[in-house]
XYZ file of C-alpha atoms in Angstrom:
760
model
C 18.740 271.216 73.961
C 16.712 272.013 77.033
C 12.946 271.636 77.401
C 11.442 273.119 80.594
C 14.947 273.294 82.021
C 15.849 269.615 81.462
C 18.786 268.440 79.342
C 17.929 265.749 76.798
C 20.592 263.283 75.673
C 18.537 260.300 74.615
C 19.072 259.395 70.923
C 15.847 257.419 70.417
C 13.343 258.518 67.772
C 10.424 260.758 68.855
C 7.923 257.946 68.391
C 9.970 255.585 70.565
C 10.341 258.179 73.283
C 6.609 258.966 73.174
C 5.880 255.248 73.433
C 8.059 255.021 76.544
C 6.160 257.994 77.936
C 2.845 256.239 77.240
C 4.079 253.136 79.060
C 5.056 255.232 82.083
C 1.672 256.986 81.919
C -0.193 253.655 81.873
C 1.570 252.496 85.031
C 0.864 255.841 86.723
C 4.458 257.074 86.807
C 3.718 260.639 85.729
C 7.185 262.155 86.359
C 8.809 259.454 84.205
C 6.130 259.967 81.534
C 6.890 263.687 81.485
C 10.614 262.988 81.170
C 10.116 260.816 78.074
C 7.648 263.260 76.468
C 10.201 266.054 76.961
C 12.795 263.956 75.209
C 10.418 263.237 72.321
C 9.636 266.933 71.907
C 13.333 267.774 71.898
C 13.549 265.682 68.706
C 10.335 266.962 67.102
C 8.549 269.923 68.692
C 5.879 269.954 65.959
C 4.030 266.931 67.416
C 0.823 268.377 68.885
C -0.267 264.955 70.144
C 2.885 264.646 72.276
C 2.439 268.163 73.647
C -1.032 267.079 74.810
C 0.387 264.016 76.559
C 3.052 266.227 78.078
C 0.291 268.450 79.440
C -1.460 265.425 80.990
C 1.732 264.255 82.665
C 2.590 267.678 84.056
C -0.955 268.209 85.312
C -0.959 264.876 87.132
C 2.460 265.712 88.548
C 1.028 268.900 90.033
C 2.798 271.439 87.804
C -0.312 273.226 86.539
C 1.478 276.231 85.044
C 3.753 274.063 82.915
C 0.815 271.842 81.973
C -1.102 274.864 80.663
C 1.920 275.876 78.597
C 2.104 272.367 77.120
C -1.591 272.323 76.116
C -1.252 275.786 74.611
C 1.817 274.620 72.661
C -0.301 271.789 71.270
C -2.969 274.255 70.205
C -0.411 276.483 68.490
C 0.441 273.518 66.276
C -3.082 272.134 65.816
C -5.764 274.578 66.997
C -8.733 272.600 65.674
C -8.648 269.623 68.038
C -11.672 269.898 70.322
C -10.283 267.489 72.908
C -7.204 269.643 73.491
C -9.396 272.628 74.315
C -11.410 270.343 76.597
C -8.260 269.284 78.462
C -7.139 272.884 78.799
C -10.583 273.704 80.193
C -10.203 270.963 82.811
C -6.844 272.427 83.814
C -8.227 275.940 84.177
C -11.151 274.551 86.159
C -8.984 272.903 88.803
C -6.819 276.033 88.877
C -9.876 278.089 89.856
C -9.888 280.074 86.590
C -13.567 279.704 85.772
C -13.814 282.269 82.978
C -10.794 280.794 81.196
C -12.198 277.285 81.682
C -15.543 278.335 80.196
C -13.778 279.874 77.210
C -11.813 276.681 76.580
C -14.932 274.529 76.880
C -16.801 276.854 74.512
C -14.033 276.505 71.920
C -14.219 272.713 72.289
C -17.982 272.695 71.707
C -17.605 275.029 68.744
C -15.220 272.550 67.124
C -17.264 269.479 68.057
C -20.904 270.149 69.057
C -21.274 266.436 69.929
C -18.535 266.497 72.592
C -20.766 265.791 75.573
C -18.117 266.322 78.272
C -17.368 269.787 76.944
C -21.060 270.684 76.760
C -21.743 269.583 80.329
C -18.637 271.288 81.704
C -19.462 274.499 79.862
C -23.019 274.583 81.211
C -21.724 273.860 84.718
C -19.298 276.776 84.499
C -22.007 279.085 83.174
C -24.387 278.138 85.983
C -21.664 279.121 88.453
C -21.405 282.541 86.881
C -18.378 282.046 84.633
C -18.127 284.409 81.676
C -16.360 283.024 78.621
C -14.688 285.314 76.141
C -17.478 287.236 74.382
C -16.135 286.629 70.876
C -15.862 282.890 71.522
C -19.425 282.782 72.912
C -20.784 284.707 69.949
C -18.964 282.480 67.504
C -20.287 279.346 69.181
C -23.879 280.605 69.161
C -23.573 281.530 65.504
C -22.082 278.138 64.591
C -24.992 276.403 66.326
C -27.410 278.512 64.329
C -25.839 277.675 60.997
C -25.526 273.960 61.648
C -29.288 273.776 62.221
C -30.533 276.325 59.693
C -33.144 274.941 57.323
C -34.652 278.106 55.926
C -34.038 281.844 55.694
C -35.496 283.525 58.751
C -35.564 287.033 60.158
C -32.696 287.696 62.505
C -33.602 288.111 66.116
C -33.855 291.667 67.139
C -31.226 294.157 67.778
C -32.572 297.492 69.017
C -34.929 299.070 66.523
C -33.248 301.258 63.943
C -36.468 303.010 62.913
C -39.624 304.369 64.490
C -41.491 301.056 64.575
C -42.500 299.472 67.847
C -40.727 296.279 68.901
C -42.638 293.261 70.189
C -40.447 290.694 71.941
C -42.188 287.415 72.715
C -41.004 285.598 75.822
C -41.023 281.823 75.179
C -39.384 280.711 78.435
C -42.123 278.328 79.503
C -42.340 276.801 76.025
C -38.642 275.923 76.161
C -39.106 274.567 79.678
C -41.979 272.429 78.418
C -39.832 271.058 75.595
C -37.347 269.631 78.068
C -40.070 267.402 79.503
C -42.383 266.845 76.553
C -42.415 267.307 72.818
C -45.936 267.469 71.430
C -47.545 270.761 72.523
C -50.800 271.086 74.422
C -53.117 274.104 74.541
C -51.058 277.048 75.783
C -47.911 275.764 74.083
C -49.841 275.412 70.822
C -50.989 279.013 70.983
C -47.434 280.259 71.439
C -46.060 278.097 68.641
C -48.687 279.070 66.101
C -48.887 282.782 66.883
C -45.156 283.488 67.057
C -44.302 281.254 64.098
C -46.909 283.048 61.980
C -45.331 286.418 62.797
C -41.779 285.207 62.147
C -42.667 283.655 58.808
C -44.621 286.704 57.675
C -43.381 289.690 59.692
C -45.822 292.594 59.996
C -44.876 295.934 58.524
C -45.798 297.970 61.588
C -43.928 296.087 64.317
C -40.495 294.499 64.643
C -40.780 290.947 65.997
C -38.251 289.177 68.211
C -38.132 286.167 70.523
C -36.449 285.882 73.903
C -36.136 283.428 76.783
C -35.528 283.933 80.483
C -32.556 282.033 81.862
C -33.122 280.804 85.428
C -29.396 280.332 86.013
C -28.499 283.793 84.810
C -31.720 285.494 85.954
C -31.930 287.460 82.724
C -33.399 287.355 79.228
C -31.451 286.423 76.113
C -32.426 286.659 72.463
C -33.426 283.418 70.785
C -32.588 283.286 67.065
C -35.727 283.128 64.949
C -34.459 280.205 62.881
C -33.755 278.208 66.040
C -37.254 278.862 67.361
C -38.820 277.859 64.036
C -36.758 274.674 63.950
C -37.903 273.794 67.454
C -41.574 274.340 66.686
C -41.321 272.445 63.405
C -39.755 269.407 65.066
C -42.152 269.579 68.034
C -45.103 269.014 65.706
C -43.505 266.119 63.853
C -43.737 262.471 64.723
C -40.959 261.263 66.938
C -40.343 260.712 70.609
C -38.610 262.773 73.223
C -35.416 260.735 72.719
C -35.241 261.336 68.975
C -31.589 262.296 68.238
C -32.564 265.316 66.121
C -34.830 266.582 68.883
C -32.213 266.081 71.584
C -29.557 267.810 69.464
C -31.843 270.786 68.985
C -32.585 271.023 72.710
C -28.833 271.116 73.391
C -28.412 273.884 70.826
C -31.158 275.886 72.520
C -29.677 275.342 75.986
C -26.225 276.466 74.879
C -27.650 279.470 73.060
C -29.506 280.555 76.201
C -26.416 279.964 78.340
C -23.943 281.698 76.035
C -25.820 284.593 74.462
C -25.296 288.023 75.995
C -28.095 289.419 78.135
C -30.826 290.995 76.048
C -30.728 294.784 75.962
C -34.306 295.858 75.323
C -34.928 298.567 72.751
C -36.317 301.605 74.524
C -40.079 301.295 74.938
C -40.240 297.711 73.630
C -43.165 295.452 74.449
C -42.376 292.251 76.330
C -45.239 289.893 75.468
C -45.661 286.628 77.341
C -48.237 284.338 75.738
C -47.425 281.515 78.141
C -46.706 281.230 81.833
C -43.975 282.639 84.052
C -45.138 281.906 87.594
C -42.474 279.245 88.002
C -39.741 281.858 87.390
C -39.282 283.337 90.852
C -37.052 286.245 89.781
C -39.095 287.183 86.738
C -40.726 290.350 88.042
C -37.495 291.608 89.577
C -36.069 291.686 86.054
C -39.277 293.162 84.620
C -38.890 296.060 87.057
C -35.285 296.587 86.052
C -36.175 296.561 82.349
C -39.030 298.994 82.970
C -36.804 301.367 84.910
C -33.863 301.276 82.526
C -35.546 300.713 79.143
C -39.169 301.759 79.643
C -40.524 298.412 78.440
C -44.231 297.572 78.485
C -45.002 294.167 79.996
C -48.013 292.515 78.352
C -49.106 289.096 79.692
C -51.670 286.788 78.095
C -53.858 285.539 80.941
C -55.321 282.263 79.670
C -57.362 281.616 82.805
C -57.596 282.157 86.550
C -58.165 278.502 87.393
C -55.724 278.255 90.355
C -57.653 281.086 92.029
C -61.204 280.420 90.851
C -61.052 276.614 91.045
C -58.040 275.722 93.227
C -59.483 272.292 94.012
C -58.297 271.239 90.553
C -54.702 272.372 91.112
C -51.821 271.203 93.254
C -50.888 273.427 96.178
C -47.439 274.421 94.773
C -49.077 275.493 91.519
C -51.676 277.552 93.366
C -49.010 279.219 95.503
C -46.829 280.101 92.507
C -49.808 281.311 90.482
C -51.029 283.611 93.260
C -47.526 285.038 93.599
C -47.539 285.643 89.847
C -50.979 287.256 89.957
C -49.784 289.792 92.512
C -46.728 290.518 90.371
C -48.717 290.853 87.175
C -51.114 293.440 88.617
C -48.189 295.369 90.114
C -46.213 295.552 86.859
C -48.743 296.246 84.144
C -52.133 297.755 83.501
C -52.598 296.045 80.128
C -53.649 292.436 79.728
C -54.551 289.994 76.977
C -57.029 287.198 77.525
C -59.048 284.777 75.424
C -62.714 285.121 76.401
C -65.314 287.220 78.157
C -65.345 284.619 80.930
C -61.588 284.945 81.486
C -61.815 288.732 81.455
C -64.519 288.636 84.131
C -62.382 286.331 86.276
C -59.293 288.503 85.826
C -61.169 291.620 86.938
C -62.686 289.713 89.866
C -59.259 288.605 91.095
C -57.871 292.127 90.645
C -60.703 293.498 92.777
C -60.046 290.911 95.511
C -56.419 292.038 95.653
C -57.304 295.709 95.742
C -56.205 296.563 92.209
C -58.570 298.449 89.954
C -58.649 296.871 86.481
C -61.284 298.000 83.995
C -62.637 296.121 80.999
C -60.829 298.328 78.496
C -57.494 297.349 80.057
C -58.122 293.687 79.159
C -58.126 292.934 75.450
C -59.873 289.749 74.360
C -58.114 287.710 71.660
C -60.470 284.882 70.791
C -58.685 281.595 70.089
C -61.041 280.603 67.279
C -58.139 279.435 65.130
C -57.962 276.910 62.318
C -56.087 273.860 63.579
C -55.891 272.229 60.168
C -52.665 272.466 58.213
C -53.195 274.344 54.921
C -53.539 271.861 52.074
C -52.889 268.931 54.401
C -55.503 266.185 54.568
C -53.785 263.280 56.305
C -55.207 259.845 55.522
C -57.435 258.296 58.166
C -56.352 254.675 57.689
C -52.846 254.942 59.287
C -54.254 256.366 62.518
C -57.006 253.747 62.603
C -54.508 250.938 62.077
C -52.049 252.354 64.598
C -54.603 252.544 67.398
C -56.855 249.626 66.415
C -59.977 251.751 65.899
C -62.913 251.638 63.497
C -63.727 254.893 61.711
C -67.054 256.297 62.841
C -67.264 253.975 65.830
C -65.562 256.042 68.494
C -66.003 259.345 70.320
C -62.931 261.504 70.792
C -62.060 263.357 74.006
C -58.884 265.456 73.710
C -57.542 266.957 76.929
C -54.814 266.668 79.509
C -55.754 263.998 82.030
C -56.499 265.956 85.187
C -59.462 266.380 87.503
C -60.736 269.608 85.950
C -61.262 267.979 82.552
C -63.922 265.711 84.094
C -62.975 262.331 82.689
C -64.874 260.759 85.574
C -68.175 262.213 84.343
C -67.426 260.799 80.894
C -66.633 257.382 82.396
C -69.862 257.370 84.409
C -71.826 258.225 81.291
C -70.100 255.457 79.304
C -70.848 252.938 82.027
C -74.511 253.959 81.936
C -74.570 253.686 78.132
C -73.170 250.164 78.312
C -75.738 249.196 80.942
C -78.622 250.585 78.882
C -77.610 249.516 75.387
C -74.944 246.829 75.706
C -71.259 247.169 74.894
C -71.689 246.272 71.210
C -73.949 249.251 70.595
C -71.769 251.791 72.383
C -68.834 253.404 70.542
C -65.367 253.402 72.086
C -64.384 256.465 74.098
C -60.890 257.507 72.958
C -59.150 259.854 75.414
C -56.110 261.611 73.944
C -53.832 263.544 76.262
C -50.816 263.496 78.521
C -51.051 263.060 82.266
C -51.574 266.221 84.277
C -52.117 266.521 88.015
C -54.757 265.142 90.403
C -55.662 262.291 88.062
C -55.386 259.276 90.382
C -59.159 258.915 90.482
C -59.339 258.679 86.690
C -57.006 255.714 86.455
C -58.371 254.084 89.595
C -61.861 254.165 88.063
C -60.623 252.421 84.939
C -58.639 249.822 86.824
C -61.656 248.915 88.958
C -63.991 248.224 86.029
C -62.908 245.675 83.363
C -66.036 246.401 81.282
C -65.188 250.084 81.149
C -61.561 249.268 80.340
C -62.659 247.473 77.183
C -64.718 250.461 76.055
C -62.224 253.242 76.838
C -58.865 253.844 75.170
C -56.255 256.144 76.753
C -53.733 257.531 74.246
C -50.799 259.888 74.771
C -47.981 261.197 72.574
C -50.278 261.394 69.539
C -48.712 263.315 66.654
C -50.483 266.139 64.839
C -51.109 264.012 61.768
C -52.564 261.150 63.811
C -54.735 263.544 65.797
C -56.073 264.999 62.569
C -56.915 261.479 61.415
C -58.658 260.742 64.717
C -60.786 263.879 64.459
C -61.782 263.067 60.903
C -62.685 259.478 61.754
C -64.510 260.164 65.039
C -68.283 260.117 65.261
C -68.090 263.315 67.315
C -66.037 264.750 70.173
C -66.696 265.224 73.883
C -65.442 267.975 76.188
C -67.087 267.869 79.655
C -64.543 270.165 81.330
C -65.609 271.883 84.545
C -63.601 275.050 83.970
C -61.743 276.581 81.008
C -60.185 279.817 79.922
C -61.149 279.100 76.318
C -61.320 275.406 75.383
C -59.066 274.796 72.383
C -60.287 271.198 71.743
C -63.771 272.624 71.117
C -62.481 274.883 68.356
C -60.203 272.112 67.102
C -63.121 269.701 66.712
C -65.183 272.277 64.847
C -62.203 272.989 62.572
C -62.398 269.376 61.402
C -66.174 269.656 60.911
C -66.981 267.459 63.897
C -69.777 268.036 66.369
C -68.580 268.603 69.914
C -70.594 267.947 73.057
C -69.344 270.306 75.787
C -70.370 271.459 79.217
C -71.753 274.965 79.529
C -69.127 276.022 82.078
C -67.021 279.182 81.962
C -65.849 280.039 78.435
C -66.938 276.905 76.583
C -70.110 278.466 75.120
C -67.858 281.184 73.666
C -65.507 278.604 72.154
C -68.305 276.520 70.640
C -70.768 279.276 69.816
C -73.885 278.077 67.990
C -72.070 275.064 66.545
C -71.511 272.957 69.661
C -74.015 270.956 71.707
C -74.056 271.732 75.432
C -75.152 270.076 78.653
C -75.470 271.805 82.000
C -72.324 271.394 84.063
C -72.922 268.860 86.826
C -76.050 267.441 85.169
C -75.049 263.802 84.666
C -78.489 262.855 83.328
C -78.319 265.710 80.819
C -74.899 264.519 79.656
C -76.223 260.977 79.173
C -79.269 262.184 77.226
C -77.116 264.320 74.922
C -74.719 261.425 74.309
C -77.553 259.038 73.450
C -78.988 261.420 70.893
C -75.630 262.064 69.211
C -74.765 258.347 69.159
C -78.075 256.898 68.027
C -79.741 259.716 66.041
C -77.586 259.837 62.910
C -79.759 262.366 60.983
C -79.533 264.740 63.940
C -75.761 264.459 64.024
C -75.522 264.920 60.273
C -77.627 268.073 60.470
C -75.238 269.487 63.039
C -72.253 268.653 60.841
C -73.947 270.405 57.937
C -74.442 273.498 60.064
C -70.741 273.487 60.982
C -69.724 273.089 57.336
C -71.964 275.955 56.287
C -71.261 278.447 59.024
C -68.126 277.762 61.062
C -65.193 279.818 59.809
C -62.044 279.545 61.944
C -59.415 282.247 61.593
C -55.813 281.800 60.403
C -53.317 281.952 63.257
C -51.772 285.081 61.820
C -55.098 286.873 62.249
C -54.964 286.034 65.955
C -51.380 287.253 66.028
C -52.361 290.585 64.527
C -55.123 290.884 67.136
C -52.431 290.606 69.789
C -50.306 293.245 68.102
C -53.256 295.606 67.760
C -52.603 296.730 71.332
C -49.359 298.117 69.960
C -50.210 299.174 66.412
C -53.262 301.228 67.427
C -51.050 303.361 69.622
C -52.547 302.170 72.903
C -49.966 302.410 75.646
C -50.114 301.791 79.372
C -50.748 304.709 81.726
C -47.756 306.805 82.663
C -45.653 303.949 83.980
C -47.115 303.424 87.473
C -45.114 300.210 87.599
C -41.923 302.236 87.793
C -42.873 303.746 91.157
C -41.193 302.479 94.296
C -43.785 300.665 96.434
C -44.947 301.862 99.832
C -43.897 300.036 102.990
C -46.705 300.633 105.462
C -45.361 301.255 108.991
C -45.927 298.312 111.298
C -46.431 295.866 108.442
C -43.991 292.989 108.048
C -42.851 292.069 104.535
C -41.375 288.581 104.090
C -39.069 288.014 101.132
C -39.863 284.308 100.802
C -41.817 282.579 98.054
C -45.547 283.021 98.324
C -47.328 280.381 100.399
C -50.807 281.854 99.892
C -53.516 279.606 98.483
C -56.230 282.282 98.300
C -56.297 285.919 97.212
C -57.560 288.843 99.223
C -56.672 292.399 100.259
C -54.605 291.038 103.162
C -51.956 289.478 100.928
C -48.459 290.869 101.316
C -45.500 290.489 98.999
C -42.012 291.573 100.009
C -40.551 290.552 96.648
C -41.592 293.834 95.082
C -39.233 295.848 97.314
C -36.164 294.122 95.867
C -34.262 296.253 93.393
C -31.258 295.790 91.128
C -29.478 292.638 89.987
C -28.159 291.587 93.396
C -30.828 289.029 94.273
C -31.216 285.306 93.824
C -34.731 283.884 93.445
C -36.928 283.851 96.575
C -36.962 280.564 98.481
C -39.274 279.166 101.149
C -37.431 280.967 103.980
C -36.478 284.244 102.286
C -34.039 285.429 99.620
C -30.258 285.334 99.182
C -28.401 288.367 97.970
C -26.303 287.758 94.890
C -22.642 288.652 94.776
C -23.039 290.105 98.251
C -24.966 293.223 97.237
C -28.757 293.393 97.676
C -30.791 296.602 97.457
C -34.218 297.164 99.067
C -36.160 300.277 98.056
C -39.365 301.424 99.751
C -41.376 304.585 100.170
C -42.185 305.188 103.808
C -45.730 306.296 104.403
C -44.908 308.515 107.422
C -42.652 310.745 105.380
C -39.098 311.716 106.236
C -39.599 314.106 109.155
C -39.391 311.583 112.009
C -36.932 308.832 112.928
C -37.901 305.333 111.786
C -37.114 301.978 113.334
C -35.989 299.161 111.037
C -36.276 295.457 111.808
C -34.612 293.113 109.302
C -33.901 289.377 109.442
C -30.567 288.158 108.043
C -29.342 284.647 107.320
C -25.719 283.552 106.956
C -24.377 281.573 104.051
C -24.829 277.847 104.334
C -21.148 276.826 104.441
C -19.109 279.629 105.941
C -19.175 282.675 108.160
C -19.598 285.995 106.373
C -19.178 289.594 107.512
C -21.985 291.935 106.497
C -22.946 295.570 106.674
C -26.097 297.610 106.075
C -25.940 300.965 104.336
C -28.583 303.632 103.775
C -27.870 306.136 100.980
C -24.192 305.261 101.259
C -23.993 305.689 105.044
C -23.295 302.692 107.246
C -26.213 301.760 109.482
C -25.000 298.473 110.988
C -22.399 295.780 110.560
C -21.629 292.345 111.935
C -20.803 288.774 111.081
C -23.006 285.753 110.504
C -21.968 282.181 111.153
C -22.811 279.463 108.644
C -26.609 279.365 108.302
C -26.992 281.619 111.343
C -30.093 283.815 111.645
C -29.888 287.298 113.150
C -32.569 289.937 113.568
C -31.143 293.431 113.391
C -32.931 296.530 114.691
C -31.680 300.075 114.096
C -33.041 303.604 114.186
C -32.989 305.507 110.896
C -32.594 309.256 111.171
C -34.731 311.505 108.922
C -31.758 312.679 106.832
C -31.138 309.075 105.744
C -34.530 308.961 104.006
C -34.259 311.130 100.911
C -37.476 312.212 99.187
C -39.370 309.750 101.348
C -37.448 306.802 99.873
C -35.672 304.238 102.037
C -32.747 302.714 100.120
C -31.256 299.914 102.162
C -28.218 298.078 100.826
C -27.018 294.784 102.330
C -23.403 293.945 101.535
C -21.786 290.583 102.196
C -18.195 291.753 102.452
C -16.319 288.623 101.372
C -18.510 288.030 98.359
C -18.465 291.622 97.230
C -14.664 291.655 97.146
C -14.202 288.302 95.366
C -13.452 288.278 91.660
C -15.948 286.721 89.271
C -13.315 284.250 88.061
C -12.632 282.809 91.518
C -15.930 283.190 93.385
C -17.159 279.800 94.561
C -20.798 280.666 95.191
C -22.810 283.568 93.862
C -25.184 283.583 96.849
C -24.294 285.649 99.892
C -26.065 286.893 103.032
C -29.823 286.345 102.852
C -32.810 288.453 103.903
C -35.771 286.833 105.676
C -37.971 289.931 105.742
C -38.223 293.473 107.108
C -40.491 295.970 108.817
C -40.274 299.712 109.455
C -42.253 301.780 111.935
C -42.133 305.126 113.692
C -39.230 304.979 116.151
C -41.498 306.394 118.855
C -44.187 303.749 118.298
C -43.288 301.504 121.217
C -46.493 299.493 120.883
C -45.674 298.400 117.323
C -42.075 297.704 118.246
C -43.171 295.520 121.142
C -45.680 293.729 118.914
C -42.918 292.864 116.468
C -40.647 291.510 119.206
C -43.524 289.447 120.586
C -44.460 288.078 117.144
C -40.828 287.167 116.548
C -40.598 285.390 119.905
C -43.816 283.488 119.190
C -42.702 282.679 115.634
C -45.876 284.330 114.338
C -44.742 287.126 112.036
C -47.652 286.277 109.724
C -49.836 288.171 112.181
C -48.079 291.353 111.056
C -48.411 290.703 107.305
C -51.684 292.557 106.807
C -52.353 294.543 103.678
C -50.665 294.953 100.316
C -47.918 297.383 99.276
C -49.275 299.964 96.873
C -47.549 301.669 94.000
């Protein structure tokens, strides 16, 4: 008998021959190991385990084709061994067959969802653009769903099969939050409660679905409803970030996002984002594509404008990303949701500063006056008191993220004054519940510098819902001295538990507390101290306030808030005739950088080049500019001078970081320029564009990185190709503008030419 062309004459039993092969393997003699495994298989070819070892030996010997055949022979005999699929995936990976490797890894994970190596390898392949077999991906996603299913749940949406509108809620930032924290804070809580209420009790008028935006794939995918409900259920339970059930669920979510096919929006669907998306640099590129191809309506919930209105309380990167998002939001929708009159005023103010006209009727207010108590759930107070060493009725509760805007320092100053006036024994403990945010060094430095204050202040984080409910019920009252809010959920939360809340009168807080909260003038430290003294030492006064809350405060169920959000859809209100679908104007003589926004203030002089990007051929903007993806990036712009005169184009290109790449520029299919870029080389290209190249006043400029465009998806090493720094167009006869551009480029001062905002 011959196996792989070798004659076998050894009369030992298969097990003995395999053992000799193992011994050769252990001493690193792979050819000898392969020889013995061949002999063993000549005696008994049904042994899948020996076929696997044969594959190892052949792979290490460098015969990758024969090794693949050996692994596949093992799988023919025993197809349900996850490790064999894993080994086959490794072989395909080193052979450069990324799609085949991803398919093998996906099969391994489907057979054993705990096989960490397979999970990590699969995600790595997917991030590099590999595309596993669609049926294998679908089967894996479905198996993950069923292994975690705890209840019947509506299936996540396929395109609508009736005349109802479709509302698809984007939960990208909620999933991102879950990878760093478990217990939700304000904005995360709103998303969890609103979307869960709609999934558990779907409305008749609107089909509900959930999606997430994948950074690696730069696209949305559907998130199964049952998986979302499982995540939100576990997030609200006790347990740390490292809880095995929580970690397993996060892995299921990650694989689902990585493996699910790109979401195809039903025509005219509403994409509703109740959270944030400013950290997703390619988000609006994909919104534009979905609007152009599927006519979707983008509807963001603007919780506040703090990074613009109070940037001193935000980090610079947050402010930059938020301002970039603000420009994108106004350019891609004319409908907004917000939570208060104060937030609506701020939104309109920012729109006016940027030169966008937004009227009050375009901004729907959805008040967050929700009931934070769980129906029928009255958790006992004693466990929370014992856990945190507190005495019921002898502490004041302050619930907020620990950051400068929340004004912990004012609370600390007031507590120090109370101790000085009345003595520590007479002053209740201040219990601060919340995770660390940004710009909070002063808060902890103040505590560390004052031992007396340390004894009177407790800082708690990671408090479960049940413990927080116990703390509210046992507190004397709550405190919320925040300097700026979009709504102020802890105010409503305190009132839900029947507790008086002392809040500042800033921004939206009087709307959140209504007639049931006690207020002090923001910045009035003496007024804060006076109000605290009365609430602490005048028990009849406090009891009268609690009675007023019990008699008159009526928080709404979360589903009522959810239906408020959907009313924008169910009442037939639709955005104007899709102005967001128009191609933006490139003003002659104005330079448009394609880098991430670095602006820390808004005004009519802001410029964004991001909006001119079109199609799927773009990576996310970076600090210098933007890479094309797969060597094919499209820029579309209306030229304000019309199409009757020649135009001059200036465009900055950057070579790939590790190799030289040929490139060419095309306009409406005609070649304009070509060349080659060295690794990381920067070139500025200037060409004249004849009038016939500009059709209907639209400049369509395509940048093609030749090597990348011709590579197959299964062998491409890097999805990024030639990058674009920025561009400018002007009248070809305008020598003054052309000279100004050359001078600005020489002086490294192109910002001087970024004046104004592209209009739609």
